[in-house]
Tab-separated table of C-alpha atoms in Angstrom:
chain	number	residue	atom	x	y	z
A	214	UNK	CA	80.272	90.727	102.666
A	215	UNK	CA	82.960	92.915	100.706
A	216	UNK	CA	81.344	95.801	98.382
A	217	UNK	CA	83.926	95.408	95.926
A	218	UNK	CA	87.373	96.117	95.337
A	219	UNK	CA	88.784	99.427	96.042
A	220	UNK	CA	91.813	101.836	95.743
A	221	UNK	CA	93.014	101.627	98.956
A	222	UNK	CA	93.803	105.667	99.452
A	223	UNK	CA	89.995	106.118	98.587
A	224	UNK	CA	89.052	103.609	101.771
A	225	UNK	CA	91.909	106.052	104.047
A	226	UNK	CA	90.404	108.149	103.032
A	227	UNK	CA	86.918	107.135	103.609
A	228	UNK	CA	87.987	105.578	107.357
A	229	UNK	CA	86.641	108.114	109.636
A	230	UNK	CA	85.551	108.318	113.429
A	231	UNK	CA	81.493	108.542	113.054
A	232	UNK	CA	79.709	109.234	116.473
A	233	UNK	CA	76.022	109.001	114.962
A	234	UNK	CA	75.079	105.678	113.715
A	235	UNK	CA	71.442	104.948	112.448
A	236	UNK	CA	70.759	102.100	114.962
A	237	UNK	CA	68.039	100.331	113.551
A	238	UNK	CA	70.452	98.859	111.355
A	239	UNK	CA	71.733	95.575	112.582
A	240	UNK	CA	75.624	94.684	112.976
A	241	UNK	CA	75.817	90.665	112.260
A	242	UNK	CA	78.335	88.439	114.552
A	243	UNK	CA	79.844	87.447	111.154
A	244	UNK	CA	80.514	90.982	110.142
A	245	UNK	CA	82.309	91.734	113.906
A	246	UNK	CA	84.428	88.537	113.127
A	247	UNK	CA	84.964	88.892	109.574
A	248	UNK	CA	86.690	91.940	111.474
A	249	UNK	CA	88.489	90.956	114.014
A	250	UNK	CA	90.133	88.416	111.729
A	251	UNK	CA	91.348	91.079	110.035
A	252	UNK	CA	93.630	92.386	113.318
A	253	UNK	CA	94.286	88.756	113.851
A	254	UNK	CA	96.140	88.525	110.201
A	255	UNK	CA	98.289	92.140	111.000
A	256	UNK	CA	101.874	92.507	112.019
A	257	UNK	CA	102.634	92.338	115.982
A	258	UNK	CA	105.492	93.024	117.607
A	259	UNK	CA	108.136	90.067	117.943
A	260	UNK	CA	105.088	88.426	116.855
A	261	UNK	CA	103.475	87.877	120.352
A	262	UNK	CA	99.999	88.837	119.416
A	263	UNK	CA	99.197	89.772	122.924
A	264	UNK	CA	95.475	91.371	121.782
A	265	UNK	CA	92.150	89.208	122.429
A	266	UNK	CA	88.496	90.638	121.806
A	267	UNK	CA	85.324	90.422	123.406
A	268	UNK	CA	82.129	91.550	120.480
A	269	UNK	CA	78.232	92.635	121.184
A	270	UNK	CA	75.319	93.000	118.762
A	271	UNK	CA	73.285	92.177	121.986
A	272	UNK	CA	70.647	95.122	122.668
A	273	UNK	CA	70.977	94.779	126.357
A	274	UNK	CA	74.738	94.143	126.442
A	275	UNK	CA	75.423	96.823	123.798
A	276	UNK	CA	73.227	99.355	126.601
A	277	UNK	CA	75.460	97.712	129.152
A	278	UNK	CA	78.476	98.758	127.044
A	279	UNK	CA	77.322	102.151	126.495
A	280	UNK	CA	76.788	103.370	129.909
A	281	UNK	CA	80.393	102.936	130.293
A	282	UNK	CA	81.559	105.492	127.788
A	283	UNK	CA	82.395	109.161	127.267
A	284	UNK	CA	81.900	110.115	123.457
A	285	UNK	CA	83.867	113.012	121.533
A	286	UNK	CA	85.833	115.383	124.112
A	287	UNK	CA	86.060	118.270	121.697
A	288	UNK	CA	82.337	118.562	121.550
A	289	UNK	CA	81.857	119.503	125.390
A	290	UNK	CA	78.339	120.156	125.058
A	291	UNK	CA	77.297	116.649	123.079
A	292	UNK	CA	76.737	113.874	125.267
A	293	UNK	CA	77.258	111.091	123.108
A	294	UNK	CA	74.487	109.656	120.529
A	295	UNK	CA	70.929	109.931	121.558
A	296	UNK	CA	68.821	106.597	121.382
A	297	UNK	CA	67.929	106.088	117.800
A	298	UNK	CA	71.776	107.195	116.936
A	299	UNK	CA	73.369	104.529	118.616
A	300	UNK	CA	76.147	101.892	117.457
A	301	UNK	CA	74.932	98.163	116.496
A	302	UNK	CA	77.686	96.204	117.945
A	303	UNK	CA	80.727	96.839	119.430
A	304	UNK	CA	84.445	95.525	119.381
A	305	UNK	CA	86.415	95.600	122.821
A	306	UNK	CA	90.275	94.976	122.368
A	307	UNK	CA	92.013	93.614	125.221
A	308	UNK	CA	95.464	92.997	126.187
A	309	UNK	CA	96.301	89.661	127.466
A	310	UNK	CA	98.717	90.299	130.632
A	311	UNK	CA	99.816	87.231	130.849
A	312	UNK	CA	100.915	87.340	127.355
A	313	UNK	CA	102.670	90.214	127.202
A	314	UNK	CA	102.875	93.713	129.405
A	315	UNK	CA	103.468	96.304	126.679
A	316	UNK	CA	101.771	95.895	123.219
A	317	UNK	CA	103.659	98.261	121.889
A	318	UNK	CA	102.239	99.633	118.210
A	319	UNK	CA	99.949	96.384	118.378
A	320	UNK	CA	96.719	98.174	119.171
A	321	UNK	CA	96.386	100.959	117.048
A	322	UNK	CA	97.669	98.598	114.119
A	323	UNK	CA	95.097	96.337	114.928
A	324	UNK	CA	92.378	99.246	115.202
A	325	UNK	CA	93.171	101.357	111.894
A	326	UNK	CA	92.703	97.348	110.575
A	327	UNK	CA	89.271	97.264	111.906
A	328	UNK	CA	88.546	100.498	110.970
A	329	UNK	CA	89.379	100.129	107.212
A	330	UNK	CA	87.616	96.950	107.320
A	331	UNK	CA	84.785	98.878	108.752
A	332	UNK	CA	84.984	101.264	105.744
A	333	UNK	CA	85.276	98.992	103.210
A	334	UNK	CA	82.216	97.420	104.620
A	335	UNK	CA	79.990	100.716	103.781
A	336	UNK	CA	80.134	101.056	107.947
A	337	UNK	CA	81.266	103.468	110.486
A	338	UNK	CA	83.073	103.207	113.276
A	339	UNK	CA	84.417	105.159	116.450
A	340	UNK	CA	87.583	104.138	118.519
A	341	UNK	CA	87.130	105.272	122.106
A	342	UNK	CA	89.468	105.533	124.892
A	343	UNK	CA	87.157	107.177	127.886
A	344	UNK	CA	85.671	104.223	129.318
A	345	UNK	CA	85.150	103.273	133.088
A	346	UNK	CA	87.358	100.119	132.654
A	347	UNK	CA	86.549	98.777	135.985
A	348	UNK	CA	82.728	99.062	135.274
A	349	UNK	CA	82.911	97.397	131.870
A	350	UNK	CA	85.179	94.482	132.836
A	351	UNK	CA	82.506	93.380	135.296
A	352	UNK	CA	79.973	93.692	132.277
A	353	UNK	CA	82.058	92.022	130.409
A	354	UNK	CA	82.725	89.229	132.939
A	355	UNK	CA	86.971	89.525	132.011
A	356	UNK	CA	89.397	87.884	134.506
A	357	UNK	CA	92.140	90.056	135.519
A	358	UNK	CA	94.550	89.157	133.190
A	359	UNK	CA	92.422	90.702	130.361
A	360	UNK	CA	92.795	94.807	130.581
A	361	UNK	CA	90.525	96.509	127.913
A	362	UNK	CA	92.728	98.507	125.396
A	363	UNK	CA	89.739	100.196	123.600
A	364	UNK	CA	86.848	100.115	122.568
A	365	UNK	CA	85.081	100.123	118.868
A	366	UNK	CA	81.386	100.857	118.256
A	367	UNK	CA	80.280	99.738	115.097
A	368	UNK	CA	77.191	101.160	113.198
A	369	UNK	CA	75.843	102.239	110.180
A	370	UNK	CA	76.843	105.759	109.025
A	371	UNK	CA	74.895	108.313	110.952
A	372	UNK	CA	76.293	111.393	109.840
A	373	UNK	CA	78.612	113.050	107.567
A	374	UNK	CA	82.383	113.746	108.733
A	375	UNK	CA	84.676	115.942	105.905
A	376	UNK	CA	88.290	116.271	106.393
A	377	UNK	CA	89.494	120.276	105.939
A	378	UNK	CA	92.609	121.732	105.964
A	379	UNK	CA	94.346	122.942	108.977
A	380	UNK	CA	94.857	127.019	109.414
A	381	UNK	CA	96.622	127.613	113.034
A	382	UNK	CA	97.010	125.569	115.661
A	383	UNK	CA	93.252	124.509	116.851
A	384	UNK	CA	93.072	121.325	115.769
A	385	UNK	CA	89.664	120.430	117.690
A	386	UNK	CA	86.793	119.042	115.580
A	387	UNK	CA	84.121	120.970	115.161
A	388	UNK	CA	80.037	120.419	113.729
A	389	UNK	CA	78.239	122.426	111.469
A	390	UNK	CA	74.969	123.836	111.896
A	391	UNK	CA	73.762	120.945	109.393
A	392	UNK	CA	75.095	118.636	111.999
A	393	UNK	CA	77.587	117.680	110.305
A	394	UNK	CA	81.371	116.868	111.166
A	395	UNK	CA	84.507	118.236	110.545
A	396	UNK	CA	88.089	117.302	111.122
A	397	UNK	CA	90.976	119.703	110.527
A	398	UNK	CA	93.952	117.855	109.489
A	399	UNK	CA	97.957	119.464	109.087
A	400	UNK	CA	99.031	119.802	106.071
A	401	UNK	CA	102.065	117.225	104.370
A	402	UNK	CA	104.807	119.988	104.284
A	403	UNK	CA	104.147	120.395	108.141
A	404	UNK	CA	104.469	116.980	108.687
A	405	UNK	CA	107.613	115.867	107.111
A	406	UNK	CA	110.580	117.681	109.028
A	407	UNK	CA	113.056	116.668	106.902
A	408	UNK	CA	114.433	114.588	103.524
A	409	UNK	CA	117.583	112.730	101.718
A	410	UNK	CA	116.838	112.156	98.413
B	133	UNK	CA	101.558	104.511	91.162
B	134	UNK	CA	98.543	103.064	92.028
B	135	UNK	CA	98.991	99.064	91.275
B	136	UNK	CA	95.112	98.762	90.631
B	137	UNK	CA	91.892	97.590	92.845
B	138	UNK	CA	92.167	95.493	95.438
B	139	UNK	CA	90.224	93.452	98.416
B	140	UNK	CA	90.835	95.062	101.640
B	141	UNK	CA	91.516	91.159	102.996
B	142	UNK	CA	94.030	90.523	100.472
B	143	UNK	CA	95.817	93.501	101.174
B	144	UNK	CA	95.843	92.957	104.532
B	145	UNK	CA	97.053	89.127	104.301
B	146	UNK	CA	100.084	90.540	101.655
B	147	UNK	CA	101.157	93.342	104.361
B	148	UNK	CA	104.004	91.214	106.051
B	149	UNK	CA	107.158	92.337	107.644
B	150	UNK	CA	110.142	91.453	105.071
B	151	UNK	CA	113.709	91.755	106.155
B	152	UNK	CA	115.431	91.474	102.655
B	153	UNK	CA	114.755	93.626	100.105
B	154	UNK	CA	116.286	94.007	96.248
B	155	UNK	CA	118.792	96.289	96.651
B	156	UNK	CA	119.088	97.768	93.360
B	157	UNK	CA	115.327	98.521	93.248
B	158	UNK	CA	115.413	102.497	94.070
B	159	UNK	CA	112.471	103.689	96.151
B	160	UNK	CA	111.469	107.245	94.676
B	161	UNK	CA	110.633	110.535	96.721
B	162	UNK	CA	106.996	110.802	95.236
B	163	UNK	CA	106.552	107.054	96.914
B	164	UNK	CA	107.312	107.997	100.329
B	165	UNK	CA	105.488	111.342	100.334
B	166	UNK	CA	102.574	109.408	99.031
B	167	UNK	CA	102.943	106.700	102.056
B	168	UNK	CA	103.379	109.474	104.528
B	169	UNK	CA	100.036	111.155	103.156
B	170	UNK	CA	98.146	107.956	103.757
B	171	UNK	CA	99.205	108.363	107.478
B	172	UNK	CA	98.357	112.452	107.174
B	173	UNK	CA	94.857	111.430	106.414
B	174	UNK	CA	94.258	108.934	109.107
B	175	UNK	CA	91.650	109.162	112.315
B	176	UNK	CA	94.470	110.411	115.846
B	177	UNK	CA	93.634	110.312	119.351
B	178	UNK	CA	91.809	113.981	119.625
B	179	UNK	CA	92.905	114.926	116.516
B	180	UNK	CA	96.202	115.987	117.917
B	181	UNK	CA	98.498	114.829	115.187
B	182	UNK	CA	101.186	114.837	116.844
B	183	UNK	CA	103.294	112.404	114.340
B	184	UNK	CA	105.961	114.212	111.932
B	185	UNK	CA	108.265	112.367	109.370
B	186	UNK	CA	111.353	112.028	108.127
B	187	UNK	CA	112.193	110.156	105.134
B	188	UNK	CA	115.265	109.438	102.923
B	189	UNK	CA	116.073	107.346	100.093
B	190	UNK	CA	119.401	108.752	99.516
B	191	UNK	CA	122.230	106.110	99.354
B	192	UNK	CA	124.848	107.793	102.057
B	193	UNK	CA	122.020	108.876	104.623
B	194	UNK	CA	120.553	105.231	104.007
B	195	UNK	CA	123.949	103.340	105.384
B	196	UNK	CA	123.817	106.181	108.313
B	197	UNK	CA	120.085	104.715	109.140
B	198	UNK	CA	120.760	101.219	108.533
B	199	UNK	CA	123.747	101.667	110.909
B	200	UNK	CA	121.740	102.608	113.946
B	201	UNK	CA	119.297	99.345	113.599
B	202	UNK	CA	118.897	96.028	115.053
B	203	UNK	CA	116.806	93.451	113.177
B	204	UNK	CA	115.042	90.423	113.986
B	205	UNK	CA	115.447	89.489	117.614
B	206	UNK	CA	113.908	85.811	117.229
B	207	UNK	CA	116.618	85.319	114.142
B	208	UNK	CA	119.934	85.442	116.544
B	209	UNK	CA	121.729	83.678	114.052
B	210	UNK	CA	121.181	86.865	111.448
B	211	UNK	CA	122.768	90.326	111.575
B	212	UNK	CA	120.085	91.937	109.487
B	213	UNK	CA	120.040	91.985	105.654
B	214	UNK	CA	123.273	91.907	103.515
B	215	UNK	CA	124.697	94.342	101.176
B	216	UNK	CA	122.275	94.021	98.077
B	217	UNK	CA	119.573	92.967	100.253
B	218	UNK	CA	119.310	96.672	101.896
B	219	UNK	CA	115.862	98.520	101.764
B	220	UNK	CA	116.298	101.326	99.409
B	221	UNK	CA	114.326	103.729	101.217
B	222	UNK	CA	113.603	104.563	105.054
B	223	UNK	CA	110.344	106.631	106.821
B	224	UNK	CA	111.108	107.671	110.360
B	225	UNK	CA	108.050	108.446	112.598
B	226	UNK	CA	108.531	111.285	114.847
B	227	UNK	CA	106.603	112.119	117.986
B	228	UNK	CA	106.390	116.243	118.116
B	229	UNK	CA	106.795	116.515	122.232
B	230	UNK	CA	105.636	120.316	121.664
B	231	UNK	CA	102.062	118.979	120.047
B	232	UNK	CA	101.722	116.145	122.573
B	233	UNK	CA	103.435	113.826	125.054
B	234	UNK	CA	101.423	111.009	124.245
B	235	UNK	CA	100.938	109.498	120.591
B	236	UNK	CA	98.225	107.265	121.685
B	237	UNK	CA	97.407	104.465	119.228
B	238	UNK	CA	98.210	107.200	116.188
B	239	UNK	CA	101.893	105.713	115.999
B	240	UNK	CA	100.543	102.394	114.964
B	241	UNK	CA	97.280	103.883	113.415
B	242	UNK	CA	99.867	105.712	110.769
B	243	UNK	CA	102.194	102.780	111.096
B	244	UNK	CA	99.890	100.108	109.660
B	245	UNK	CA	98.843	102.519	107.032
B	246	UNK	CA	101.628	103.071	105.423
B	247	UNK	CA	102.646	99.467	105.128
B	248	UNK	CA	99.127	98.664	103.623
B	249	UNK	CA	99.840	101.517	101.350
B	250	UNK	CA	103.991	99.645	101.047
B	251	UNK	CA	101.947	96.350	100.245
B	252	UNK	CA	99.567	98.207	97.540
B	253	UNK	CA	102.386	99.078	95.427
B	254	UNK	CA	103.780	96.018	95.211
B	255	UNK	CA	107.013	97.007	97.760
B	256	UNK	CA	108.223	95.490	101.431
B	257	UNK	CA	108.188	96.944	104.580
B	258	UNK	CA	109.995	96.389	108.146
B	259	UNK	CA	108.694	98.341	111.046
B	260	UNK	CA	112.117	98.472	113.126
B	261	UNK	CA	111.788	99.451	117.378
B	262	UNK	CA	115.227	98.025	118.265
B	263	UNK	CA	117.111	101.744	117.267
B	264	UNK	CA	120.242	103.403	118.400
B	265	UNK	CA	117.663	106.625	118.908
B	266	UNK	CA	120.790	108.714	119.938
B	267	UNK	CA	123.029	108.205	117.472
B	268	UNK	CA	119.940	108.409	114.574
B	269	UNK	CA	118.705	111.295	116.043
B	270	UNK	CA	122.562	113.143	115.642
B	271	UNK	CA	122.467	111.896	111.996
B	272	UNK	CA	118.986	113.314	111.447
B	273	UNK	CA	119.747	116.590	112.998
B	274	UNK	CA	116.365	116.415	115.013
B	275	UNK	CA	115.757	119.435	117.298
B	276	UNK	CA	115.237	118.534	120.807
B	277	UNK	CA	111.297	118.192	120.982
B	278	UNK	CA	111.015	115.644	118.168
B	279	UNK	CA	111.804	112.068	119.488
B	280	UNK	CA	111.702	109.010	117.178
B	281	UNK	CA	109.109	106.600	117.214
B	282	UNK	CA	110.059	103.958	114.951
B	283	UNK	CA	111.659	103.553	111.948
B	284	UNK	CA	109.865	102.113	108.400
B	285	UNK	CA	112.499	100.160	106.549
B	286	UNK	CA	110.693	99.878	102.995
B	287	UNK	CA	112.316	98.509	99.616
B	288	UNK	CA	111.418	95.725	96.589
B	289	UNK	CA	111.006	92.582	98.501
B	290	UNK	CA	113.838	89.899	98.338
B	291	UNK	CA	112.421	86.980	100.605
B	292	UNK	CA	108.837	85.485	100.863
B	293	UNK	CA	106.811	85.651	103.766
B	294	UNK	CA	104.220	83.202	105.022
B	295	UNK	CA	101.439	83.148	107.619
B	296	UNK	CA	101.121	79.617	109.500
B	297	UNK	CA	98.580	78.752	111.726
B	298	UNK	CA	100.051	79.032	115.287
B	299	UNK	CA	99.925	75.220	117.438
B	300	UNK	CA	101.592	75.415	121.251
B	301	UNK	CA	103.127	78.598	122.322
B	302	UNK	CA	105.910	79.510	120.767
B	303	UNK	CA	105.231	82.423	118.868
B	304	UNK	CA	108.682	82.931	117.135
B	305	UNK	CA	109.151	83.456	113.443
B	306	UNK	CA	111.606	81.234	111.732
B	307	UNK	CA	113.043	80.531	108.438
B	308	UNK	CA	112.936	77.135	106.384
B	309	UNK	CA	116.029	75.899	104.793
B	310	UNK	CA	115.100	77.236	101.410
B	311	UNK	CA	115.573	81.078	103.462
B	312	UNK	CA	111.845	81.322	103.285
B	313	UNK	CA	110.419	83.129	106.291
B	314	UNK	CA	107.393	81.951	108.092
B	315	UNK	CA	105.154	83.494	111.007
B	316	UNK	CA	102.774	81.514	113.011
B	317	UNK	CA	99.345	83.694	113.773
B	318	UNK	CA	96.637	82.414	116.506
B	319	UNK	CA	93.522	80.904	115.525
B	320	UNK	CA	90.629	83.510	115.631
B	321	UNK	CA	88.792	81.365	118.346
B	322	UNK	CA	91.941	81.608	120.556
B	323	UNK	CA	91.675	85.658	120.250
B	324	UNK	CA	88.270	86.020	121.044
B	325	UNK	CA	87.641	85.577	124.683
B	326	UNK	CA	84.080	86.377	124.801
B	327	UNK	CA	80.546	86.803	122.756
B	328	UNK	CA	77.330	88.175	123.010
B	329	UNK	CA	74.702	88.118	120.004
């Protein structure tokens, strides 16, 4: 299942939010688990590893799963991948309530996991956060102690996304008229404030 | 700096949180810039970046930082690590309050990044939450809009870490009587609450 071993800036590098996935390729229930083993092996908060996970690579739940999201805000007149562009599976992290109320960093550490895992595995992924959560918990059968985090689709690469430098302050995302994506990012001297060396 | 290839599951199995560090091991400038460009290039919730950094491996400002921490809460018994066992180097994560109220996942997105990128090179990291963020912020001399997120403790590593398979409930961390520190992690059938392939 792994393509090799890698220099792990090149797979940061590489671990980008794709939103066009070419969907007649498969995703296999050991790839989704091979994955979310991943999160399961990452640091948690006092260790209470509140997170559980639901996974698809069922056509008709995947549709089921679809229908309850809202793809890529900054591209207001995109409504989200046509059929044929879809993702293969999908991973839906959920916090256990009854575990723990606040997950603190837990989440996104578990998700940039996934999503370098995704990378590394010549895939693409796309964390969303616009989801009708009381829809998709019925889907998903979940009793209430289960609230749904996110959610990750999972796909083979569908597009290209480039990273570019940030000029100004619009830091929206934008497509080319290829189609294809870019992501302005700030630059390193913006981002570190201050030093004691 | 680069230690070589690696699997993406090995590196995520070595990325632990260690409490004791070798002291005497310095942690340059060039290491944390390069940790806090890992984080620069990772996917944030609408690409708002709102994360900044501050980062010092400068002896005096180090004590100042290490003075406004608490370590460990399941280790009562332990005040935190012992002269010669400091971390020789410190990132704080900022959230910019004038970019964005809300981080999102980005905090542990960039989090779990850099300590991947800690683990690569062979070094130890500590996320720490438990922060006199008053006092820090005084001794940081952060303007009013920047409030911190966390701080990175990250240094040679001076104790070994160990994942156990959880069994019962108790979720605490605990060290052996050789000082060894161990961490009990749910099985991956216990985290995944529901399938459909």
């Amino acid at each position: 299942m792994i393509k090799g071993n890698i220099k792990f800036k090149d797979l940061v590098m590489k671990t980008r939010s794709y939103r066009r996935f070419k969907q007649n390729e498969k995703i296999r229930p050991a790839t989704l688990e091979y994955l979310i083993d991943l999160a399961r092996n990452t640091p948690s908060a006092r260790n209470a590893q509140p997170l559980k996970y639901v996974y698809s690579c069922n056509r008709q739940k995947n549709n089921e799963i679809f229908s309850c999201l809202k793809w890529a805000g900054a591209l207001p007149d995109w409504d989200g991948p046509a059929e044929g562009e879809k993702p293969g599976g999908y991973i839906i992290m959920l916090l256990d309530a009854e575990i723990s109320a606040n997950p603190y960093w837990d989440p996104g550490i578990a998700l940039q996991t996934i999503m370098l895992g995704v990378a590394e595995l010549g895939l693409a992924g796309c964390p969303i956060a616009n989801i009708e959560s009381g829809r998709l918990s019925k889907m998903l059968e979940l009793p209430e102690h289960l609230d749904i985090c996110l959610v990750l689709a999972i796909g083979a690469p569908g597009e290209q996304v480039t990273l570019e430098t940030l000029s100004g302050e619009n830091v929206d995302y934008w497509r080319d008229k290829e189609g294809d994506h870019h992501v302005p990012k700030r630059k390193l001297n913006e981002i570190i404030y201050g030093k004691w060396v």
